[in-house]
PDB file of C-alpha atoms in Angstrom:
ATOM      1  CA  MET A  11      75.672 146.660  -0.900  1.00 58.00           C
ATOM      2  CA  THR A  12      76.570 147.758   2.476  1.00 79.00           C
ATOM      3  CA  ALA A  13      72.998 147.630   3.631  1.00 79.00           C
ATOM      4  CA  LEU A  14      72.534 144.078   2.155  1.00 79.00           C
ATOM      5  CA  VAL A  15      75.635 142.860   4.076  1.00 80.00           C
ATOM      6  CA  LYS A  16      74.436 144.254   7.271  1.00 83.00           C
ATOM      7  CA  ALA A  17      71.099 142.772   6.883  1.00 84.00           C
ATOM      8  CA  LEU A  18      72.668 139.311   6.041  1.00 85.00           C
ATOM      9  CA  ARG A  19      74.873 139.730   9.113  1.00 87.00           C
ATOM     10  CA  TRP A  20      72.026 140.402  11.333  1.00 89.00           C
ATOM     11  CA  ALA A  21      69.962 137.544   9.756  1.00 90.00           C
ATOM     12  CA  TRP A  22      72.790 135.167  10.518  1.00 90.00           C
ATOM     13  CA  ILE A  23      73.195 136.361  14.053  1.00 89.00           C
ATOM     14  CA  THR A  24      69.483 136.085  14.622  1.00 90.00           C
ATOM     15  CA  ALA A  25      69.386 132.479  13.201  1.00 91.00           C
ATOM     16  CA  CYS A  26      72.388 131.524  15.419  1.00 90.00           C
ATOM     17  CA  ALA A  27      70.584 133.011  18.492  1.00 87.00           C
ATOM     18  CA  VAL A  28      67.445 131.116  17.715  1.00 86.00           C
ATOM     19  CA  PHE A  29      69.296 127.959  17.155  1.00 88.00           C
ATOM     20  CA  ILE A  30      71.023 128.235  20.580  1.00 84.00           C
ATOM     21  CA  THR A  31      68.136 129.408  22.638  1.00 84.00           C
ATOM     22  CA  ALA A  32      65.331 127.336  21.204  1.00 84.00           C
ATOM     23  CA  PRO A  33      66.261 123.983  23.098  1.00 83.00           C
ATOM     24  CA  LEU A  34      66.498 126.098  26.372  1.00 83.00           C
ATOM     25  CA  LEU A  35      63.117 127.509  25.797  1.00 85.00           C
ATOM     26  CA  ILE A  36      61.698 124.033  25.149  1.00 83.00           C
ATOM     27  CA  VAL A  37      63.142 122.946  28.496  1.00 85.00           C
ATOM     28  CA  LEU A  38      61.684 125.906  30.275  1.00 85.00           C
ATOM     29  CA  VAL A  39      58.158 125.574  28.854  1.00 85.00           C
ATOM     30  CA  ALA A  40      58.234 121.719  29.679  1.00 84.00           C
ATOM     31  CA  SER A  41      59.176 122.472  33.271  1.00 85.00           C
ATOM     32  CA  VAL A  42      55.963 124.437  33.818  1.00 84.00           C
ATOM     33  CA  SER A  43      53.670 122.397  31.538  1.00 83.00           C
ATOM     34  CA  THR A  44      50.871 120.174  32.992  1.00 80.00           C
ATOM     35  CA  ASP A  45      51.530 117.598  30.217  1.00 77.00           C
ATOM     36  CA  HIS A  46      53.798 114.828  31.203  1.00 76.00           C
ATOM     37  CA  VAL A  47      55.132 114.680  27.506  1.00 73.00           C
ATOM     38  CA  LEU A  48      55.316 117.916  25.631  1.00 68.00           C
ATOM     39  CA  THR A  49      54.243 117.361  21.969  1.00 69.00           C
ATOM     40  CA  GLY A  50      53.052 120.753  21.271  1.00 71.00           C
ATOM     41  CA  TRP A  51      51.822 123.897  22.985  1.00 77.00           C
ATOM     42  CA  PRO A  52      51.125 123.045  26.667  1.00 78.00           C
ATOM     43  CA  SER A  53      47.484 122.533  27.680  1.00 78.00           C
ATOM     44  CA  GLY A  54      48.150 124.354  30.905  1.00 81.00           C
ATOM     45  CA  PHE A  55      50.859 125.624  33.278  1.00 83.00           C
ATOM     46  CA  THR A  56      51.837 124.562  36.805  1.00 85.00           C
ATOM     47  CA  LEU A  57      54.660 124.823  39.276  1.00 86.00           C
ATOM     48  CA  GLU A  58      54.221 121.262  40.501  1.00 88.00           C
ATOM     49  CA  TRP A  59      57.267 119.899  38.698  1.00 88.00           C
ATOM     50  CA  ILE A  60      59.421 122.729  40.165  1.00 89.00           C
ATOM     51  CA  ARG A  61      58.242 122.053  43.766  1.00 90.00           C
ATOM     52  CA  THR A  62      58.900 118.385  43.159  1.00 88.00           C
ATOM     53  CA  ALA A  63      62.487 118.998  41.960  1.00 89.00           C
ATOM     54  CA  LEU A  64      63.168 121.281  44.867  1.00 90.00           C
ATOM     55  CA  SER A  65      61.925 118.695  47.444  1.00 90.00           C
ATOM     56  CA  TYR A  66      63.625 115.735  45.744  1.00 89.00           C
ATOM     57  CA  GLU A  67      66.321 114.574  48.245  1.00 89.00           C
ATOM     58  CA  PRO A  68      69.044 113.316  45.704  1.00 89.00           C
ATOM     59  CA  PHE A  69      68.800 116.760  43.929  1.00 90.00           C
ATOM     60  CA  GLN A  70      69.338 118.562  47.231  1.00 90.00           C
ATOM     61  CA  VAL A  71      72.306 116.302  47.994  1.00 90.00           C
ATOM     62  CA  GLY A  72      73.650 116.614  44.527  1.00 90.00           C
ATOM     63  CA  PHE A  73      73.406 120.380  44.537  1.00 92.00           C
ATOM     64  CA  LEU A  74      75.466 120.754  47.625  1.00 92.00           C
ATOM     65  CA  TYR A  75      77.966 118.094  46.323  1.00 92.00           C
ATOM     66  CA  SER A  76      78.231 119.990  42.962  1.00 92.00           C
ATOM     67  CA  ILE A  77      78.880 123.229  44.718  1.00 94.00           C
ATOM     68  CA  GLU A  78      81.793 121.672  46.725  1.00 93.00           C
ATOM     69  CA  VAL A  79      83.286 120.031  43.631  1.00 93.00           C
ATOM     70  CA  ALA A  80      83.067 122.993  41.336  1.00 94.00           C
ATOM     71  CA  ALA A  81      84.443 125.352  43.996  1.00 95.00           C
ATOM     72  CA  LEU A  82      87.498 123.247  44.776  1.00 95.00           C
ATOM     73  CA  ALA A  83      88.195 122.478  41.001  1.00 94.00           C
ATOM     74  CA  THR A  84      87.929 126.142  40.169  1.00 94.00           C
ATOM     75  CA  VAL A  85      90.420 127.217  42.840  1.00 95.00           C
ATOM     76  CA  ILE A  86      92.896 124.447  41.909  1.00 95.00           C
ATOM     77  CA  ALA A  87      92.512 125.156  38.240  1.00 93.00           C
ATOM     78  CA  LEU A  88      93.288 128.880  38.783  1.00 93.00           C
ATOM     79  CA  ALA A  89      96.244 128.102  41.122  1.00 93.00           C
ATOM     80  CA  LEU A  90      97.769 125.947  38.330  1.00 92.00           C
ATOM     81  CA  GLY A  91      96.504 127.654  35.298  1.00 90.00           C
ATOM     82  CA  VAL A  92      97.627 131.148  36.074  1.00 90.00           C
ATOM     83  CA  PRO A  93     101.339 130.301  36.546  1.00 89.00           C
ATOM     84  CA  ALA A  94     101.191 128.018  33.404  1.00 88.00           C
ATOM     85  CA  ALA A  95      99.652 130.908  31.368  1.00 89.00           C
ATOM     86  CA  TYR A  96     102.181 133.236  32.617  1.00 87.00           C
ATOM     87  CA  ALA A  97     105.095 131.042  31.853  1.00 85.00           C
ATOM     88  CA  ILE A  98     103.753 130.326  28.374  1.00 85.00           C
ATOM     89  CA  ALA A  99     103.115 134.014  27.609  1.00 82.00           C
ATOM     90  CA  ARG A 100     106.203 135.733  29.352  1.00 79.00           C
ATOM     91  CA  LEU A 101     108.976 133.379  29.946  1.00 78.00           C
ATOM     92  CA  ASP A 102     111.302 132.483  27.160  1.00 73.00           C
ATOM     93  CA  LEU A 103     111.494 128.738  27.899  1.00 71.00           C
ATOM     94  CA  PRO A 104     112.351 125.890  25.612  1.00 73.00           C
ATOM     95  CA  GLY A 105     109.454 123.714  24.783  1.00 71.00           C
ATOM     96  CA  THR A 106     106.840 126.398  25.330  1.00 73.00           C
ATOM     97  CA  GLY A 107     104.872 125.179  22.224  1.00 75.00           C
ATOM     98  CA  LEU A 108     104.820 121.652  23.462  1.00 79.00           C
ATOM     99  CA  LEU A 109     103.759 122.819  27.025  1.00 78.00           C
ATOM    100  CA  ARG A 110     100.852 124.722  25.368  1.00 78.00           C
ATOM    101  CA  SER A 111      99.812 121.628  23.391  1.00 80.00           C
ATOM    102  CA  ILE A 112      99.907 119.477  26.453  1.00 81.00           C
ATOM    103  CA  PHE A 113      97.466 121.752  28.393  1.00 80.00           C
ATOM    104  CA  VAL A 114      95.144 122.014  25.582  1.00 81.00           C
ATOM    105  CA  ALA A 115      95.260 118.347  24.795  1.00 80.00           C
ATOM    106  CA  PRO A 116      92.322 117.334  27.161  1.00 81.00           C
ATOM    107  CA  LEU A 117      90.038 119.376  24.885  1.00 80.00           C
ATOM    108  CA  SER A 118      90.486 116.752  22.185  1.00 82.00           C
ATOM    109  CA  LEU A 119      89.816 113.850  24.494  1.00 82.00           C
ATOM    110  CA  PRO A 120      86.297 112.721  25.016  1.00 87.00           C
ATOM    111  CA  ARG A 121      85.118 113.365  28.470  1.00 88.00           C
ATOM    112  CA  VAL A 122      83.849 109.898  28.710  1.00 89.00           C
ATOM    113  CA  VAL A 123      87.381 108.604  28.175  1.00 89.00           C
ATOM    114  CA  THR A 124      88.540 111.034  30.828  1.00 88.00           C
ATOM    115  CA  GLY A 125      86.134 109.709  33.217  1.00 89.00           C
ATOM    116  CA  PHE A 126      86.824 106.075  32.669  1.00 91.00           C
ATOM    117  CA  SER A 127      90.629 106.837  32.859  1.00 90.00           C
ATOM    118  CA  PHE A 128      90.305 108.502  36.208  1.00 91.00           C
ATOM    119  CA  PHE A 129      88.034 105.619  37.299  1.00 91.00           C
ATOM    120  CA  VAL A 130      90.794 103.022  36.586  1.00 91.00           C
ATOM    121  CA  LEU A 131      93.372 105.285  38.296  1.00 90.00           C
ATOM    122  CA  TYR A 132      91.372 105.534  41.518  1.00 90.00           C
ATOM    123  CA  VAL A 133      90.290 101.856  41.634  1.00 88.00           C
ATOM    124  CA  SER A 134      93.808 100.511  41.066  1.00 89.00           C
ATOM    125  CA  LEU A 135      96.139 103.136  42.817  1.00 87.00           C
ATOM    126  CA  MET A 136      94.008 105.657  44.896  1.00 86.00           C
ATOM    127  CA  PRO A 137      90.890 103.847  46.075  1.00 85.00           C
ATOM    128  CA  THR A 138      90.262 106.213  48.802  1.00 85.00           C
ATOM    129  CA  ALA A 139      89.799 109.111  46.291  1.00 86.00           C
ATOM    130  CA  TYR A 140      86.830 107.410  44.606  1.00 87.00           C
ATOM    131  CA  GLY A 141      83.584 109.169  45.243  1.00 83.00           C
ATOM    132  CA  THR A 142      85.199 111.937  47.269  1.00 87.00           C
ATOM    133  CA  VAL A 143      84.871 115.680  46.504  1.00 89.00           C
ATOM    134  CA  GLY A 144      88.787 115.889  46.054  1.00 89.00           C
ATOM    135  CA  GLY A 145      88.703 112.872  43.638  1.00 90.00           C
ATOM    136  CA  VAL A 146      85.985 114.341  41.501  1.00 92.00           C
ATOM    137  CA  ALA A 147      87.486 117.820  41.594  1.00 92.00           C
ATOM    138  CA  LEU A 148      90.861 116.581  40.535  1.00 92.00           C
ATOM    139  CA  ALA A 149      89.345 115.098  37.411  1.00 91.00           C
ATOM    140  CA  HIS A 150      87.417 118.294  36.694  1.00 93.00           C
ATOM    141  CA  VAL A 151      90.674 120.273  37.026  1.00 93.00           C
ATOM    142  CA  LEU A 152      91.994 118.605  33.936  1.00 90.00           C
ATOM    143  CA  LEU A 153      88.999 119.752  31.953  1.00 90.00           C
ATOM    144  CA  LEU A 154      89.076 123.237  33.215  1.00 92.00           C
ATOM    145  CA  LEU A 155      92.829 123.989  32.844  1.00 91.00           C
ATOM    146  CA  PRO A 156      92.685 124.511  29.080  1.00 90.00           C
ATOM    147  CA  PHE A 157      89.998 127.155  29.447  1.00 90.00           C
ATOM    148  CA  VAL A 158      91.761 128.953  32.254  1.00 91.00           C
ATOM    149  CA  ILE A 159      95.021 129.048  30.464  1.00 90.00           C
ATOM    150  CA  SER A 160      93.334 130.330  27.326  1.00 88.00           C
ATOM    151  CA  VAL A 161      91.369 133.138  29.059  1.00 89.00           C
ATOM    152  CA  VAL A 162      94.173 134.129  31.242  1.00 90.00           C
ATOM    153  CA  GLY A 163      96.751 133.987  28.437  1.00 87.00           C
ATOM    154  CA  SER A 164      94.566 136.225  26.275  1.00 86.00           C
ATOM    155  CA  GLY A 165      94.555 138.768  29.118  1.00 85.00           C
ATOM    156  CA  LEU A 166      98.313 138.578  29.458  1.00 85.00           C
ATOM    157  CA  ALA A 167      98.753 138.866  25.591  1.00 83.00           C
ATOM    158  CA  GLY A 168      97.195 142.374  25.839  1.00 79.00           C
ATOM    159  CA  LEU A 169      99.415 143.783  28.418  1.00 80.00           C
ATOM    160  CA  ASP A 170     102.851 145.541  27.897  1.00 78.00           C
ATOM    161  CA  PRO A 171     105.596 143.497  29.401  1.00 77.00           C
ATOM    162  CA  GLN A 172     107.745 146.479  29.817  1.00 79.00           C
ATOM    163  CA  LEU A 173     105.542 147.628  32.696  1.00 79.00           C
ATOM    164  CA  GLU A 174     106.573 144.634  34.830  1.00 78.00           C
ATOM    165  CA  ALA A 175     110.117 144.939  33.676  1.00 79.00           C
ATOM    166  CA  ALA A 176     110.149 148.550  34.858  1.00 83.00           C
ATOM    167  CA  ALA A 177     108.892 147.499  38.374  1.00 81.00           C
ATOM    168  CA  ARG A 178     111.834 145.017  38.548  1.00 80.00           C
ATOM    169  CA  ASP A 179     114.170 147.660  37.471  1.00 78.00           C
ATOM    170  CA  LEU A 180     112.953 149.763  40.267  1.00 78.00           C
ATOM    171  CA  GLY A 181     113.755 147.065  42.840  1.00 79.00           C
ATOM    172  CA  ALA A 182     110.681 144.836  42.977  1.00 78.00           C
ATOM    173  CA  THR A 183     111.050 141.187  43.195  1.00 81.00           C
ATOM    174  CA  PRO A 184     109.516 139.086  40.407  1.00 78.00           C
ATOM    175  CA  TRP A 185     106.689 138.004  42.649  1.00 81.00           C
ATOM    176  CA  ARG A 186     105.941 141.577  43.840  1.00 84.00           C
ATOM    177  CA  ALA A 187     106.035 142.843  40.382  1.00 82.00           C
ATOM    178  CA  PHE A 188     103.613 140.257  39.214  1.00 81.00           C
ATOM    179  CA  ARG A 189     101.334 140.728  42.202  1.00 81.00           C
ATOM    180  CA  GLN A 190     101.289 144.636  42.183  1.00 81.00           C
ATOM    181  CA  VAL A 191     101.736 145.239  38.406  1.00 82.00           C
ATOM    182  CA  THR A 192     100.399 142.149  36.201  1.00 82.00           C
ATOM    183  CA  LEU A 193      97.859 140.739  38.403  1.00 83.00           C
ATOM    184  CA  PRO A 194      95.566 143.853  38.860  1.00 83.00           C
ATOM    185  CA  GLN A 195      95.538 144.271  35.058  1.00 85.00           C
ATOM    186  CA  ILE A 196      94.232 140.641  34.518  1.00 86.00           C
ATOM    187  CA  ARG A 197      91.575 140.695  37.116  1.00 86.00           C
ATOM    188  CA  LEU A 198      88.834 140.695  34.485  1.00 87.00           C
ATOM    189  CA  SER A 199      90.329 137.592  32.867  1.00 89.00           C
ATOM    190  CA  LEU A 200      90.625 135.784  36.292  1.00 90.00           C
ATOM    191  CA  VAL A 201      86.988 136.569  36.994  1.00 90.00           C
ATOM    192  CA  ILE A 202      85.859 135.208  33.728  1.00 89.00           C
ATOM    193  CA  ALA A 203      87.909 132.227  33.949  1.00 91.00           C
ATOM    194  CA  ALA A 204      86.613 131.573  37.530  1.00 92.00           C
ATOM    195  CA  VAL A 205      82.950 131.913  36.590  1.00 91.00           C
ATOM    196  CA  PHE A 206      83.355 129.857  33.520  1.00 90.00           C
ATOM    197  CA  GLY A 207      85.364 127.240  35.271  1.00 91.00           C
ATOM    198  CA  PHE A 208      82.762 126.939  38.075  1.00 93.00           C
ATOM    199  CA  LEU A 209      79.860 126.565  35.758  1.00 91.00           C
ATOM    200  CA  THR A 210      81.599 124.102  33.513  1.00 91.00           C
ATOM    201  CA  SER A 211      82.506 121.854  36.583  1.00 92.00           C
ATOM    202  CA  PHE A 212      79.053 122.332  38.177  1.00 92.00           C
ATOM    203  CA  ASP A 213      77.420 121.000  34.837  1.00 90.00           C
ATOM    204  CA  GLU A 214      79.767 118.224  34.128  1.00 90.00           C
ATOM    205  CA  VAL A 215      78.296 114.742  33.880  1.00 89.00           C
ATOM    206  CA  ASP A 216      80.169 112.571  31.314  1.00 88.00           C
ATOM    207  CA  THR A 217      83.295 112.482  33.588  1.00 89.00           C
ATOM    208  CA  SER A 218      81.611 112.545  37.003  1.00 89.00           C
ATOM    209  CA  VAL A 219      79.370 109.697  36.365  1.00 88.00           C
ATOM    210  CA  PHE A 220      82.362 107.298  36.530  1.00 89.00           C
ATOM    211  CA  LEU A 221      83.862 108.752  39.660  1.00 88.00           C
ATOM    212  CA  MET A 222      81.106 108.423  42.395  1.00 83.00           C
ATOM    213  CA  PRO A 223      78.816 105.789  43.861  1.00 78.00           C
ATOM    214  CA  ALA A 224      75.065 105.901  43.165  1.00 69.00           C
ATOM    215  CA  GLY A 225      74.262 107.262  46.711  1.00 74.00           C
ATOM    216  CA  THR A 226      76.653 110.202  46.365  1.00 79.00           C
ATOM    217  CA  THR A 227      76.388 112.137  43.121  1.00 85.00           C
ATOM    218  CA  THR A 228      76.638 115.602  41.760  1.00 89.00           C
ATOM    219  CA  LEU A 229      73.408 117.316  40.465  1.00 90.00           C
ATOM    220  CA  PRO A 230      73.943 116.612  36.870  1.00 90.00           C
ATOM    221  CA  VAL A 231      74.606 112.898  37.612  1.00 89.00           C
ATOM    222  CA  ALA A 232      71.508 112.732  39.797  1.00 89.00           C
ATOM    223  CA  ILE A 233      69.602 114.206  36.872  1.00 88.00           C
ATOM    224  CA  PHE A 234      71.009 111.418  34.586  1.00 86.00           C
ATOM    225  CA  LEU A 235      70.100 108.826  37.183  1.00 85.00           C
ATOM    226  CA  ARG A 236      66.608 109.962  37.536  1.00 86.00           C
ATOM    227  CA  LEU A 237      66.131 109.961  33.766  1.00 83.00           C
ATOM    228  CA  GLU A 238      66.946 106.315  33.601  1.00 80.00           C
ATOM    229  CA  GLN A 239      64.125 105.744  36.164  1.00 80.00           C
ATOM    230  CA  ASN A 240      61.448 108.228  35.403  1.00 80.00           C
ATOM    231  CA  GLN A 241      60.588 110.433  32.339  1.00 77.00           C
ATOM    232  CA  ASP A 242      58.502 112.990  34.074  1.00 79.00           C
ATOM    233  CA  PRO A 243      59.084 116.744  33.705  1.00 85.00           C
ATOM    234  CA  THR A 244      60.818 116.917  37.049  1.00 86.00           C
ATOM    235  CA  THR A 245      64.188 116.623  35.242  1.00 87.00           C
ATOM    236  CA  SER A 246      63.086 119.530  33.005  1.00 86.00           C
ATOM    237  CA  ALA A 247      62.176 121.668  36.083  1.00 89.00           C
ATOM    238  CA  VAL A 248      65.683 121.008  37.681  1.00 90.00           C
ATOM    239  CA  SER A 249      67.200 121.763  34.374  1.00 87.00           C
ATOM    240  CA  SER A 250      65.353 125.080  34.191  1.00 89.00           C
ATOM    241  CA  LEU A 251      66.615 125.961  37.671  1.00 89.00           C
ATOM    242  CA  MET A 252      70.065 125.308  36.635  1.00 89.00           C
ATOM    243  CA  ILE A 253      69.797 127.371  33.537  1.00 88.00           C
ATOM    244  CA  ALA A 254      68.271 130.266  35.707  1.00 88.00           C
ATOM    245  CA  GLY A 255      70.980 129.944  38.192  1.00 88.00           C
ATOM    246  CA  SER A 256      73.754 129.992  35.574  1.00 87.00           C
ATOM    247  CA  LEU A 257      72.252 133.182  33.959  1.00 86.00           C
ATOM    248  CA  LEU A 258      71.822 134.708  37.370  1.00 89.00           C
ATOM    249  CA  LEU A 259      75.536 133.999  38.313  1.00 88.00           C
ATOM    250  CA  ALA A 260      76.646 135.337  35.016  1.00 85.00           C
ATOM    251  CA  GLY A 261      74.526 138.465  35.196  1.00 86.00           C
ATOM    252  CA  LEU A 262      75.593 139.211  38.835  1.00 87.00           C
ATOM    253  CA  THR A 263      79.094 138.757  37.867  1.00 84.00           C
ATOM    254  CA  ALA A 264      78.739 141.248  34.854  1.00 83.00           C
ATOM    255  CA  VAL A 265      77.036 143.891  37.128  1.00 85.00           C
ATOM    256  CA  ALA A 266      79.663 143.474  39.812  1.00 81.00           C
ATOM    257  CA  LEU A 267      82.588 143.938  37.167  1.00 78.00           C
ATOM    258  CA  ARG A 268      80.893 146.893  35.653  1.00 80.00           C
ATOM    259  CA  ARG A 269      80.372 148.525  39.013  1.00 78.00           C
ATOM    260  CA  SER A 270      83.991 147.956  39.863  1.00 71.00           C
ATOM    261  CA  GLY A 271      85.053 149.524  36.672  1.00 66.00           C
ATOM    262  CA  LEU A 272      86.903 146.479  35.362  1.00 61.00           C
ATOM    263  CA  PHE A 273      84.947 146.474  32.014  1.00 59.00           C
ATOM    264  CA  GLY A 274      86.387 149.869  31.088  1.00 54.00           C
ATOM    265  CA  THR A 275      89.961 149.107  32.482  1.00 50.00           C
ATOM    266  CA  GLY A 276      91.449 148.105  29.122  1.00 48.00           C
ATOM    267  CA  ARG A 277      89.861 151.092  27.131  1.00 45.00           C
ATOM    268  CA  ASN A 278      90.874 153.520  29.811  1.00 49.00           C
ATOM    269  CA  GLU A 279      94.409 152.360  29.883  1.00 46.00           C
ATOM    270  CA  GLN A 280      94.731 152.621  26.170  1.00 43.00           C
ATOM    271  CA  LYS A 281      93.406 156.171  26.284  1.00 44.00           C
ATOM    272  CA  GLU A 282      95.866 157.021  28.895  1.00 45.00           C
ATOM    273  CA  GLN A 283      98.701 155.528  26.833  1.00 44.00           C
ATOM    274  CA  ALA A 284      97.623 157.344  23.828  1.00 41.00           C
TER     275      ALA A 284
END
């Protein structure tokens, strides 16, 4: 029975992996296919579509714009999300449950609705923010906060609050105790939240499409606009580059974390406490 359960478990994991990766593989194959429309196995392979995507000016401008927006949104989301996660996890405040629900609420709101709401806000009250890096990043912060608070909150939940309390008893201020005791122990959660938030903001299209003019767009919006005009595999090529870039960033982050020893921090601390 145990062998059967293990076999079924691995079969389920394999099926899920195929289900998730199959669309990505189709995009990757379409980006190097000589066929304009991929209906089966490609009749040949070429790098023409990738060269076209790299030389297409709206994609170049959109890439730089997306980098600026994602970086700013990630920094703001961390600056707001870390204190919020700490307050929810550690401070005995009234209405903590309500505060947690408020931060998680954007997850239940369609992103199209979020984008249109910010569009109305900017047009009616903040017209100078429309189409700017700060205006788009502010909308993305609303989408990133639930993830940042969840990831950082899970990191805080695994820590012993008595360590920070001991630092305060020894004369450290609350800020110094947090900075020197708690913050180093949640570095892994902070890095994961930052990378995930950056990639989420960089790939956002449903909200961004409402917040910028056609001449100044993020890369995902530029892809969306090109799809409306042309159905060639150039969009598949730039999508493949985005997939490769995301995997590269995640891989480099994992290697950096492993070399820094952060992956083993939790296990080592548990052994030392034991």
